[in-house]
Amino acid sequence: ATNTDFVLAVEGLTVSFEGFKAVDDLSFYVDEKEIRVIIGPNGAGKTTVLDLICGRTKATEGSVKFRNKELTTLNEHEIVRAGVGRKFQTPSIYEDLTVFENLELCYPRGRNVFGALFFKRDQKVINKVRETAEMVNLLDQIEDSADLLSHGKKQWLEIGMLLIQDPALLMLDEPVAGMSVTERQQTAELLRRITADRSVIVIEHDMQFVAEIADHVTVMHQGKILAEGTAEKVKQDPKVIEVYLGH
Ligand code: ADP
């Protein structure tokens, strides 16, 4: 296979913090429409990998190619514009605005807050906002103030705020943390709808959820890849069991 088969090709990615290699010569490849889950004990380097891909942290060595475009030389904004969305654990929604307004603000034309608030709403934007709200199960609350949403629904709203920018790759850090069982189920379904035409990388701890959503699992330990494969396969890998239970 050549690089062009992958939406994301990470090769030899390394970052040192004062001599400590948080991510150490990491290589992995994500397919179009794949849900890739990264697991591993605390401090394994999972968050740092996402930080490196989205340009928050600069790599010491290695390359990140997104649809064959080198990302390591771009800044965070350029990487977003290239089509990579990242959701952090704490939602960054506007609590005083409605669901509709939150989504509208993220519509690419409306990146400028004032532009979004004072633009005359055209039907194209309204349609896109409604379509996105429906995608993230929030159509029936579209006129509600965001602060009225449950914790889980706030997470979905934030996913919607990324989706409306139409990323080809979405990166999510523990998307179901603090969610009810029903919300977890609905998030799994949401991720499947999302990957009908894009790829997702998820950091997750809940192995039951991992098994449910992952096409492939990458297990990290001490900045390196310990194992890779289906959830079923990595769960039975003695090296993985050792790292999770061995000390
Ligand atoms: P994980 O997400 O798997 O829990 P992290 O990527 O957050 O792991 O961290 C990996 C290691 O890198 C940890 O030992 C952490 O302390 C260290 N680290 C992460 N970011 C920095 C930083 N900006 N400066 C120094 N050390 C860092």
PDB file of C-alpha atoms and ligand atoms in Angstrom:
ATOM      1  CA  ALA A   1       0.000   0.000   0.000  1.00  0.00           C
ATOM      2  CA  THR A   2       1.146   3.543  -0.662  1.00  0.00           C
ATOM      3  CA  ASN A   3       0.525   6.522   1.585  1.00  0.00           C
ATOM      4  CA  THR A   4      -2.371   7.627  -0.570  1.00  0.00           C
ATOM      5  CA  ASP A   5      -4.513   4.775   0.792  1.00  0.00           C
ATOM      6  CA  PHE A   6      -4.502   6.333   4.241  1.00  0.00           C
ATOM      7  CA  VAL A   7      -6.183   9.451   5.478  1.00  0.00           C
ATOM      8  CA  LEU A   8      -3.431   9.760   8.074  1.00  0.00           C
ATOM      9  CA  ALA A   9       0.123   8.414   8.001  1.00  0.00           C
ATOM     10  CA  VAL A  10       2.174   8.977  11.155  1.00  0.00           C
ATOM     11  CA  GLU A  11       5.825   8.002  10.724  1.00  0.00           C
ATOM     12  CA  GLY A  12       8.664   8.082  13.218  1.00  0.00           C
ATOM     13  CA  LEU A  13       6.854  10.683  15.306  1.00  0.00           C
ATOM     14  CA  THR A  14       8.916  11.722  18.308  1.00  0.00           C
ATOM     15  CA  VAL A  15       8.751  14.489  20.875  1.00  0.00           C
ATOM     16  CA  SER A  16      11.135  15.061  23.746  1.00  0.00           C
ATOM     17  CA  PHE A  17      10.360  17.218  26.746  1.00  0.00           C
ATOM     18  CA  GLU A  18      13.734  18.081  28.274  1.00  0.00           C
ATOM     19  CA  GLY A  19      15.223  14.812  27.129  1.00  0.00           C
ATOM     20  CA  PHE A  20      12.195  12.703  28.086  1.00  0.00           C
ATOM     21  CA  LYS A  21      10.610  11.074  25.044  1.00  0.00           C
ATOM     22  CA  ALA A  22       6.848  11.309  25.637  1.00  0.00           C
ATOM     23  CA  VAL A  23       6.280   9.955  22.123  1.00  0.00           C
ATOM     24  CA  ASP A  24       9.063   7.805  20.793  1.00  0.00           C
ATOM     25  CA  ASP A  25       9.410   6.890  17.094  1.00  0.00           C
ATOM     26  CA  LEU A  26       5.692   6.233  16.648  1.00  0.00           C
ATOM     27  CA  SER A  27       4.257   5.048  13.339  1.00  0.00           C
ATOM     28  CA  PHE A  28       0.640   4.202  12.554  1.00  0.00           C
ATOM     29  CA  TYR A  29      -1.784   4.570   9.680  1.00  0.00           C
ATOM     30  CA  VAL A  30      -5.480   5.418   9.706  1.00  0.00           C
ATOM     31  CA  ASP A  31      -7.786   4.443   6.849  1.00  0.00           C
ATOM     32  CA  GLU A  32     -10.582   6.470   5.333  1.00  0.00           C
ATOM     33  CA  LYS A  33     -13.808   5.926   7.348  1.00  0.00           C
ATOM     34  CA  GLU A  34     -11.950   4.142  10.125  1.00  0.00           C
ATOM     35  CA  ILE A  35     -12.581   4.476  13.854  1.00  0.00           C
ATOM     36  CA  ARG A  36      -9.154   4.136  15.465  1.00  0.00           C
ATOM     37  CA  VAL A  37      -8.995   3.936  19.228  1.00  0.00           C
ATOM     38  CA  ILE A  38      -5.820   4.706  21.150  1.00  0.00           C
ATOM     39  CA  ILE A  39      -5.619   3.113  24.584  1.00  0.00           C
ATOM     40  CA  GLY A  40      -2.857   2.776  27.146  1.00  0.00           C
ATOM     41  CA  PRO A  41      -2.094   3.507  30.791  1.00  0.00           C
ATOM     42  CA  ASN A  42      -1.821   7.065  32.120  1.00  0.00           C
ATOM     43  CA  GLY A  43       1.289   8.795  30.847  1.00  0.00           C
ATOM     44  CA  ALA A  44       1.583   6.473  27.810  1.00  0.00           C
ATOM     45  CA  GLY A  45       1.651   9.477  25.470  1.00  0.00           C
ATOM     46  CA  LYS A  46      -1.880   9.293  24.006  1.00  0.00           C
ATOM     47  CA  THR A  47      -2.800  12.950  24.502  1.00  0.00           C
ATOM     48  CA  THR A  48       0.612  14.043  23.265  1.00  0.00           C
ATOM     49  CA  VAL A  49       0.040  12.125  20.015  1.00  0.00           C
ATOM     50  CA  LEU A  50      -3.192  14.053  19.388  1.00  0.00           C
ATOM     51  CA  ASP A  51      -1.419  17.297  20.357  1.00  0.00           C
ATOM     52  CA  LEU A  52       1.284  16.529  17.785  1.00  0.00           C
ATOM     53  CA  ILE A  53      -1.224  15.737  15.030  1.00  0.00           C
ATOM     54  CA  CYS A  54      -3.250  18.918  15.610  1.00  0.00           C
ATOM     55  CA  GLY A  55      -0.151  21.103  15.858  1.00  0.00           C
ATOM     56  CA  ARG A  56      -0.534  22.025  19.511  1.00  0.00           C
ATOM     57  CA  THR A  57       2.838  20.466  20.215  1.00  0.00           C
ATOM     58  CA  LYS A  58       5.724  20.554  17.748  1.00  0.00           C
ATOM     59  CA  ALA A  59       7.356  17.239  16.889  1.00  0.00           C
ATOM     60  CA  THR A  60      11.059  16.800  17.537  1.00  0.00           C
ATOM     61  CA  GLU A  61      11.236  14.282  14.700  1.00  0.00           C
ATOM     62  CA  GLY A  62       9.015  12.420  12.288  1.00  0.00           C
ATOM     63  CA  SER A  63       6.142  13.198   9.985  1.00  0.00           C
ATOM     64  CA  VAL A  64       2.356  13.370  10.016  1.00  0.00           C
ATOM     65  CA  LYS A  65       0.784  13.173   6.587  1.00  0.00           C
ATOM     66  CA  PHE A  66      -2.902  13.920   6.252  1.00  0.00           C
ATOM     67  CA  ARG A  67      -4.160  13.009   2.789  1.00  0.00           C
ATOM     68  CA  ASN A  68      -0.511  13.227   1.744  1.00  0.00           C
ATOM     69  CA  LYS A  69      -0.125  16.752   3.106  1.00  0.00           C
ATOM     70  CA  GLU A  70       2.642  17.213   5.668  1.00  0.00           C
ATOM     71  CA  LEU A  71       1.143  18.637   8.869  1.00  0.00           C
ATOM     72  CA  THR A  72       4.227  19.013  11.062  1.00  0.00           C
ATOM     73  CA  THR A  73       5.204  22.243   9.291  1.00  0.00           C
ATOM     74  CA  LEU A  74       1.731  23.808   9.667  1.00  0.00           C
ATOM     75  CA  ASN A  75       0.317  25.738  12.616  1.00  0.00           C
ATOM     76  CA  GLU A  76      -2.861  24.772  14.507  1.00  0.00           C
ATOM     77  CA  HIS A  77      -5.168  26.947  12.399  1.00  0.00           C
ATOM     78  CA  GLU A  78      -3.752  25.677   9.126  1.00  0.00           C
ATOM     79  CA  ILE A  79      -4.245  22.110  10.342  1.00  0.00           C
ATOM     80  CA  VAL A  80      -7.905  22.815  11.185  1.00  0.00           C
ATOM     81  CA  ARG A  81      -8.351  24.329   7.729  1.00  0.00           C
ATOM     82  CA  ALA A  82      -6.702  21.287   6.163  1.00  0.00           C
ATOM     83  CA  GLY A  83      -9.562  19.238   7.650  1.00  0.00           C
ATOM     84  CA  VAL A  84      -8.481  17.941  11.063  1.00  0.00           C
ATOM     85  CA  GLY A  85     -10.842  18.606  13.994  1.00  0.00           C
ATOM     86  CA  ARG A  86      -9.962  18.035  17.646  1.00  0.00           C
ATOM     87  CA  LYS A  87     -12.266  17.868  20.609  1.00  0.00           C
ATOM     88  CA  PHE A  88     -10.821  18.234  24.077  1.00  0.00           C
ATOM     89  CA  GLN A  89     -12.239  16.688  27.220  1.00  0.00           C
ATOM     90  CA  THR A  90     -13.711  19.880  28.619  1.00  0.00           C
ATOM     91  CA  PRO A  91     -16.416  21.266  26.339  1.00  0.00           C
ATOM     92  CA  SER A  92     -15.807  24.716  24.922  1.00  0.00           C
ATOM     93  CA  ILE A  93     -19.378  25.612  24.084  1.00  0.00           C
ATOM     94  CA  TYR A  94     -21.012  28.995  24.626  1.00  0.00           C
ATOM     95  CA  GLU A  95     -23.378  28.317  27.540  1.00  0.00           C
ATOM     96  CA  ASP A  96     -25.438  31.483  27.018  1.00  0.00           C
ATOM     97  CA  LEU A  97     -26.157  30.795  23.359  1.00  0.00           C
ATOM     98  CA  THR A  98     -28.666  28.335  21.928  1.00  0.00           C
ATOM     99  CA  VAL A  99     -27.696  25.070  20.276  1.00  0.00           C
ATOM    100  CA  PHE A 100     -28.462  26.707  16.928  1.00  0.00           C
ATOM    101  CA  GLU A 101     -26.241  29.708  17.669  1.00  0.00           C
ATOM    102  CA  ASN A 102     -23.354  27.552  18.890  1.00  0.00           C
ATOM    103  CA  LEU A 103     -23.407  25.560  15.662  1.00  0.00           C
ATOM    104  CA  GLU A 104     -23.863  28.651  13.522  1.00  0.00           C
ATOM    105  CA  LEU A 105     -20.795  30.268  15.092  1.00  0.00           C
ATOM    106  CA  CYS A 106     -18.660  27.361  13.914  1.00  0.00           C
ATOM    107  CA  TYR A 107     -19.996  27.364  10.374  1.00  0.00           C
ATOM    108  CA  PRO A 108     -16.856  28.115   8.344  1.00  0.00           C
ATOM    109  CA  ARG A 109     -18.125  31.462   7.044  1.00  0.00           C
ATOM    110  CA  GLY A 110     -18.872  32.559  10.573  1.00  0.00           C
ATOM    111  CA  ARG A 111     -15.507  31.936  12.225  1.00  0.00           C
ATOM    112  CA  ASN A 112     -15.388  35.578  13.181  1.00  0.00           C
ATOM    113  CA  VAL A 113     -17.784  35.858  16.143  1.00  0.00           C
ATOM    114  CA  PHE A 114     -19.131  39.261  15.101  1.00  0.00           C
ATOM    115  CA  GLY A 115     -19.502  38.125  11.519  1.00  0.00           C
ATOM    116  CA  ALA A 116     -21.578  35.184  12.660  1.00  0.00           C
ATOM    117  CA  LEU A 117     -23.810  37.212  14.943  1.00  0.00           C
ATOM    118  CA  PHE A 118     -24.550  40.011  12.507  1.00  0.00           C
ATOM    119  CA  PHE A 119     -24.618  38.133   9.220  1.00  0.00           C
ATOM    120  CA  LYS A 120     -28.058  37.792   7.748  1.00  0.00           C
ATOM    121  CA  ARG A 121     -28.866  34.114   8.086  1.00  0.00           C
ATOM    122  CA  ASP A 122     -29.219  32.512   4.727  1.00  0.00           C
ATOM    123  CA  GLN A 123     -31.100  29.304   4.082  1.00  0.00           C
ATOM    124  CA  LYS A 124     -27.925  27.396   3.293  1.00  0.00           C
ATOM    125  CA  VAL A 125     -26.533  28.075   6.770  1.00  0.00           C
ATOM    126  CA  ILE A 126     -29.854  27.289   8.452  1.00  0.00           C
ATOM    127  CA  ASN A 127     -30.065  23.993   6.590  1.00  0.00           C
ATOM    128  CA  LYS A 128     -26.505  23.039   7.485  1.00  0.00           C
ATOM    129  CA  VAL A 129     -27.044  23.913  11.154  1.00  0.00           C
ATOM    130  CA  ARG A 130     -30.267  21.874  11.312  1.00  0.00           C
ATOM    131  CA  GLU A 131     -28.673  18.953   9.509  1.00  0.00           C
ATOM    132  CA  THR A 132     -25.755  19.012  11.954  1.00  0.00           C
ATOM    133  CA  ALA A 133     -28.071  19.291  14.975  1.00  0.00           C
ATOM    134  CA  GLU A 134     -29.943  16.251  13.727  1.00  0.00           C
ATOM    135  CA  MET A 135     -26.699  14.334  13.260  1.00  0.00           C
ATOM    136  CA  VAL A 136     -25.767  14.898  16.924  1.00  0.00           C
ATOM    137  CA  ASN A 137     -29.277  14.175  18.301  1.00  0.00           C
ATOM    138  CA  LEU A 138     -30.015  17.788  19.214  1.00  0.00           C
ATOM    139  CA  LEU A 139     -32.613  18.829  16.649  1.00  0.00           C
ATOM    140  CA  ASP A 140     -35.438  18.807  19.202  1.00  0.00           C
ATOM    141  CA  GLN A 141     -33.418  21.123  21.471  1.00  0.00           C
ATOM    142  CA  ILE A 142     -32.041  23.391  18.779  1.00  0.00           C
ATOM    143  CA  GLU A 143     -33.571  26.540  20.286  1.00  0.00           C
ATOM    144  CA  ASP A 144     -32.612  25.641  23.866  1.00  0.00           C
ATOM    145  CA  SER A 145     -29.865  27.509  25.622  1.00  0.00           C
ATOM    146  CA  ALA A 146     -26.741  25.321  25.728  1.00  0.00           C
ATOM    147  CA  ASP A 147     -26.538  25.554  29.518  1.00  0.00           C
ATOM    148  CA  LEU A 148     -29.780  23.545  29.724  1.00  0.00           C
ATOM    149  CA  LEU A 149     -28.219  20.533  28.016  1.00  0.00           C
ATOM    150  CA  SER A 150     -27.110  17.454  29.954  1.00  0.00           C
ATOM    151  CA  HIS A 151     -23.375  16.810  30.245  1.00  0.00           C
ATOM    152  CA  GLY A 152     -23.590  14.217  27.462  1.00  0.00           C
ATOM    153  CA  LYS A 153     -25.520  16.491  25.133  1.00  0.00           C
ATOM    154  CA  LYS A 154     -22.960  19.245  25.633  1.00  0.00           C
ATOM    155  CA  GLN A 155     -20.349  16.789  24.374  1.00  0.00           C
ATOM    156  CA  TRP A 156     -22.499  16.077  21.314  1.00  0.00           C
ATOM    157  CA  LEU A 157     -22.966  19.785  20.704  1.00  0.00           C
ATOM    158  CA  GLU A 158     -19.228  20.200  20.683  1.00  0.00           C
ATOM    159  CA  ILE A 159     -18.873  17.323  18.236  1.00  0.00           C
ATOM    160  CA  GLY A 160     -21.482  19.089  16.095  1.00  0.00           C
ATOM    161  CA  MET A 161     -19.459  22.308  16.274  1.00  0.00           C
ATOM    162  CA  LEU A 162     -16.538  20.395  14.772  1.00  0.00           C
ATOM    163  CA  LEU A 163     -18.659  18.514  12.211  1.00  0.00           C
ATOM    164  CA  ILE A 164     -20.134  21.698  10.787  1.00  0.00           C
ATOM    165  CA  GLN A 165     -16.579  22.598   9.726  1.00  0.00           C
ATOM    166  CA  ASP A 166     -16.574  19.377   7.713  1.00  0.00           C
ATOM    167  CA  PRO A 167     -13.310  17.778   8.915  1.00  0.00           C
ATOM    168  CA  ALA A 168     -12.103  14.612   7.176  1.00  0.00           C
ATOM    169  CA  LEU A 169     -10.485  13.512  10.429  1.00  0.00           C
ATOM    170  CA  LEU A 170     -11.974  14.055  13.867  1.00  0.00           C
ATOM    171  CA  MET A 171      -9.979  13.438  17.058  1.00  0.00           C
ATOM    172  CA  LEU A 172     -11.851  12.940  20.321  1.00  0.00           C
ATOM    173  CA  ASP A 173     -10.408  12.683  23.805  1.00  0.00           C
ATOM    174  CA  GLU A 174     -12.536  10.393  26.014  1.00  0.00           C
ATOM    175  CA  PRO A 175     -15.857  11.321  24.420  1.00  0.00           C
ATOM    176  CA  VAL A 176     -18.044   9.216  26.745  1.00  0.00           C
ATOM    177  CA  ALA A 177     -16.449  10.173  30.072  1.00  0.00           C
ATOM    178  CA  GLY A 178     -19.242  10.996  32.523  1.00  0.00           C
ATOM    179  CA  MET A 179     -22.019   9.887  30.156  1.00  0.00           C
ATOM    180  CA  SER A 180     -25.018   7.741  31.051  1.00  0.00           C
ATOM    181  CA  VAL A 181     -25.334   4.240  29.583  1.00  0.00           C
ATOM    182  CA  THR A 182     -27.924   5.456  27.068  1.00  0.00           C
ATOM    183  CA  GLU A 183     -25.760   8.393  26.039  1.00  0.00           C
ATOM    184  CA  ARG A 184     -22.793   6.047  25.538  1.00  0.00           C
ATOM    185  CA  GLN A 185     -24.892   3.878  23.263  1.00  0.00           C
ATOM    186  CA  GLN A 186     -26.031   6.921  21.311  1.00  0.00           C
ATOM    187  CA  THR A 187     -22.452   8.193  21.081  1.00  0.00           C
ATOM    188  CA  ALA A 188     -21.367   4.861  19.583  1.00  0.00           C
ATOM    189  CA  GLU A 189     -24.117   5.247  16.986  1.00  0.00           C
ATOM    190  CA  LEU A 190     -23.085   8.862  16.386  1.00  0.00           C
ATOM    191  CA  LEU A 191     -19.484   7.810  15.753  1.00  0.00           C
ATOM    192  CA  ARG A 192     -20.685   5.264  13.227  1.00  0.00           C
ATOM    193  CA  ARG A 193     -22.728   7.909  11.410  1.00  0.00           C
ATOM    194  CA  ILE A 194     -19.731  10.246  11.432  1.00  0.00           C
ATOM    195  CA  THR A 195     -17.452   7.647   9.862  1.00  0.00           C
ATOM    196  CA  ALA A 196     -19.820   7.074   6.955  1.00  0.00           C
ATOM    197  CA  ASP A 197     -17.676   9.713   5.254  1.00  0.00           C
ATOM    198  CA  ARG A 198     -14.800  10.610   7.585  1.00  0.00           C
ATOM    199  CA  SER A 199     -12.270   9.076   9.959  1.00  0.00           C
ATOM    200  CA  VAL A 200     -12.140   9.306  13.727  1.00  0.00           C
ATOM    201  CA  ILE A 201      -9.354   8.839  16.266  1.00  0.00           C
ATOM    202  CA  VAL A 202     -10.547   8.353  19.829  1.00  0.00           C
ATOM    203  CA  ILE A 203      -8.631   8.142  23.092  1.00  0.00           C
ATOM    204  CA  GLU A 204     -10.673   5.916  25.381  1.00  0.00           C
ATOM    205  CA  HIS A 205     -10.344   4.028  28.645  1.00  0.00           C
ATOM    206  CA  ASP A 206     -13.646   2.178  28.784  1.00  0.00           C
ATOM    207  CA  MET A 207     -12.799  -1.198  27.195  1.00  0.00           C
ATOM    208  CA  GLN A 208     -16.436  -2.091  26.678  1.00  0.00           C
ATOM    209  CA  PHE A 209     -16.931   1.076  24.650  1.00  0.00           C
ATOM    210  CA  VAL A 210     -13.635   0.471  22.820  1.00  0.00           C
ATOM    211  CA  ALA A 211     -14.746  -3.017  21.799  1.00  0.00           C
ATOM    212  CA  GLU A 212     -18.010  -1.596  20.550  1.00  0.00           C
ATOM    213  CA  ILE A 213     -16.655   1.179  18.351  1.00  0.00           C
ATOM    214  CA  ALA A 214     -13.077   0.385  17.302  1.00  0.00           C
ATOM    215  CA  ASP A 215     -12.116  -0.835  13.861  1.00  0.00           C
ATOM    216  CA  HIS A 216      -8.519  -0.953  15.083  1.00  0.00           C
ATOM    217  CA  VAL A 217      -6.961  -0.349  18.470  1.00  0.00           C
ATOM    218  CA  THR A 218      -3.483   1.074  19.003  1.00  0.00           C
ATOM    219  CA  VAL A 219      -2.125   0.320  22.467  1.00  0.00           C
ATOM    220  CA  MET A 220       0.509   2.786  23.682  1.00  0.00           C
ATOM    221  CA  HIS A 221       2.988   2.360  26.507  1.00  0.00           C
ATOM    222  CA  GLN A 222       5.910   4.643  27.368  1.00  0.00           C
ATOM    223  CA  GLY A 223       5.552   6.611  24.151  1.00  0.00           C
ATOM    224  CA  LYS A 224       5.653   3.555  21.910  1.00  0.00           C
ATOM    225  CA  ILE A 225       3.175   1.176  20.337  1.00  0.00           C
ATOM    226  CA  LEU A 226       2.798  -1.952  22.441  1.00  0.00           C
ATOM    227  CA  ALA A 227       0.197  -3.695  20.298  1.00  0.00           C
ATOM    228  CA  GLU A 228      -2.158  -3.009  17.429  1.00  0.00           C
ATOM    229  CA  GLY A 229      -5.177  -4.828  16.029  1.00  0.00           C
ATOM    230  CA  THR A 230      -8.825  -5.470  16.730  1.00  0.00           C
ATOM    231  CA  ALA A 231     -10.108  -4.879  20.270  1.00  0.00           C
ATOM    232  CA  GLU A 232     -10.569  -8.634  20.638  1.00  0.00           C
ATOM    233  CA  LYS A 233      -6.963  -9.300  19.644  1.00  0.00           C
ATOM    234  CA  VAL A 234      -5.243  -6.641  21.763  1.00  0.00           C
ATOM    235  CA  LYS A 235      -7.324  -7.585  24.837  1.00  0.00           C
ATOM    236  CA  GLN A 236      -5.761 -11.039  24.740  1.00  0.00           C
ATOM    237  CA  ASP A 237      -2.225  -9.846  24.056  1.00  0.00           C
ATOM    238  CA  PRO A 238      -0.009 -10.875  27.018  1.00  0.00           C
ATOM    239  CA  LYS A 239       2.025  -7.636  26.711  1.00  0.00           C
ATOM    240  CA  VAL A 240      -1.167  -5.579  27.010  1.00  0.00           C
ATOM    241  CA  ILE A 241      -2.454  -7.603  29.962  1.00  0.00           C
ATOM    242  CA  GLU A 242       0.913  -7.201  31.670  1.00  0.00           C
ATOM    243  CA  VAL A 243       0.897  -3.408  31.264  1.00  0.00           C
ATOM    244  CA  TYR A 244      -2.664  -3.049  32.557  1.00  0.00           C
ATOM    245  CA  LEU A 245      -2.531  -5.602  35.370  1.00  0.00           C
ATOM    246  CA  GLY A 246       1.141  -6.355  35.898  1.00  0.00           C
ATOM    247  CA  HIS A 247       2.178  -3.643  38.284  1.00  0.00           C
TER     248      HIS A 247
HETATM  249  P1  ADP B   1      -1.571  10.016  28.321  1.00  0.00           P
HETATM  250  O1  ADP B   1      -2.470  10.899  27.530  1.00  0.00           O
HETATM  251  O2  ADP B   1      -1.356   8.680  27.680  1.00  0.00           O
HETATM  252  O3  ADP B   1      -1.995   9.867  29.749  1.00  0.00           O
HETATM  253  P2  ADP B   1       0.319  12.156  27.974  1.00  0.00           P
HETATM  254  O4  ADP B   1       0.472  12.249  26.497  1.00  0.00           O
HETATM  255  O5  ADP B   1      -0.565  13.133  28.629  1.00  0.00           O
HETATM  256  O6  ADP B   1      -0.129  10.668  28.363  1.00  0.00           O
HETATM  257  O7  ADP B   1       1.749  12.275  28.659  1.00  0.00           O
HETATM  258  C1  ADP B   1       2.841  11.447  28.301  1.00  0.00           C
HETATM  259  C2  ADP B   1       4.035  11.835  29.129  1.00  0.00           C
HETATM  260  O8  ADP B   1       4.562  13.058  28.664  1.00  0.00           O
HETATM  261  C3  ADP B   1       3.721  12.017  30.594  1.00  0.00           C
HETATM  262  O9  ADP B   1       4.815  11.507  31.341  1.00  0.00           O
HETATM  263  C4  ADP B   1       3.630  13.522  30.737  1.00  0.00           C
HETATM  264  O10 ADP B   1       3.989  13.922  32.022  1.00  0.00           O
HETATM  265  C5  ADP B   1       4.628  14.005  29.696  1.00  0.00           C
HETATM  266  N1  ADP B   1       4.279  15.311  29.126  1.00  0.00           N
HETATM  267  C6  ADP B   1       3.196  15.585  28.366  1.00  0.00           C
HETATM  268  N2  ADP B   1       3.191  16.865  27.969  1.00  0.00           N
HETATM  269  C7  ADP B   1       4.299  17.432  28.502  1.00  0.00           C
HETATM  270  C8  ADP B   1       4.885  18.749  28.466  1.00  0.00           C
HETATM  271  N3  ADP B   1       4.303  19.746  27.781  1.00  0.00           N
HETATM  272  N4  ADP B   1       6.040  18.945  29.137  1.00  0.00           N
HETATM  273  C9  ADP B   1       6.623  17.954  29.816  1.00  0.00           C
HETATM  274  N5  ADP B   1       6.155  16.697  29.893  1.00  0.00           N
HETATM  275  C10 ADP B   1       5.005  16.439  29.247  1.00  0.00           C
END
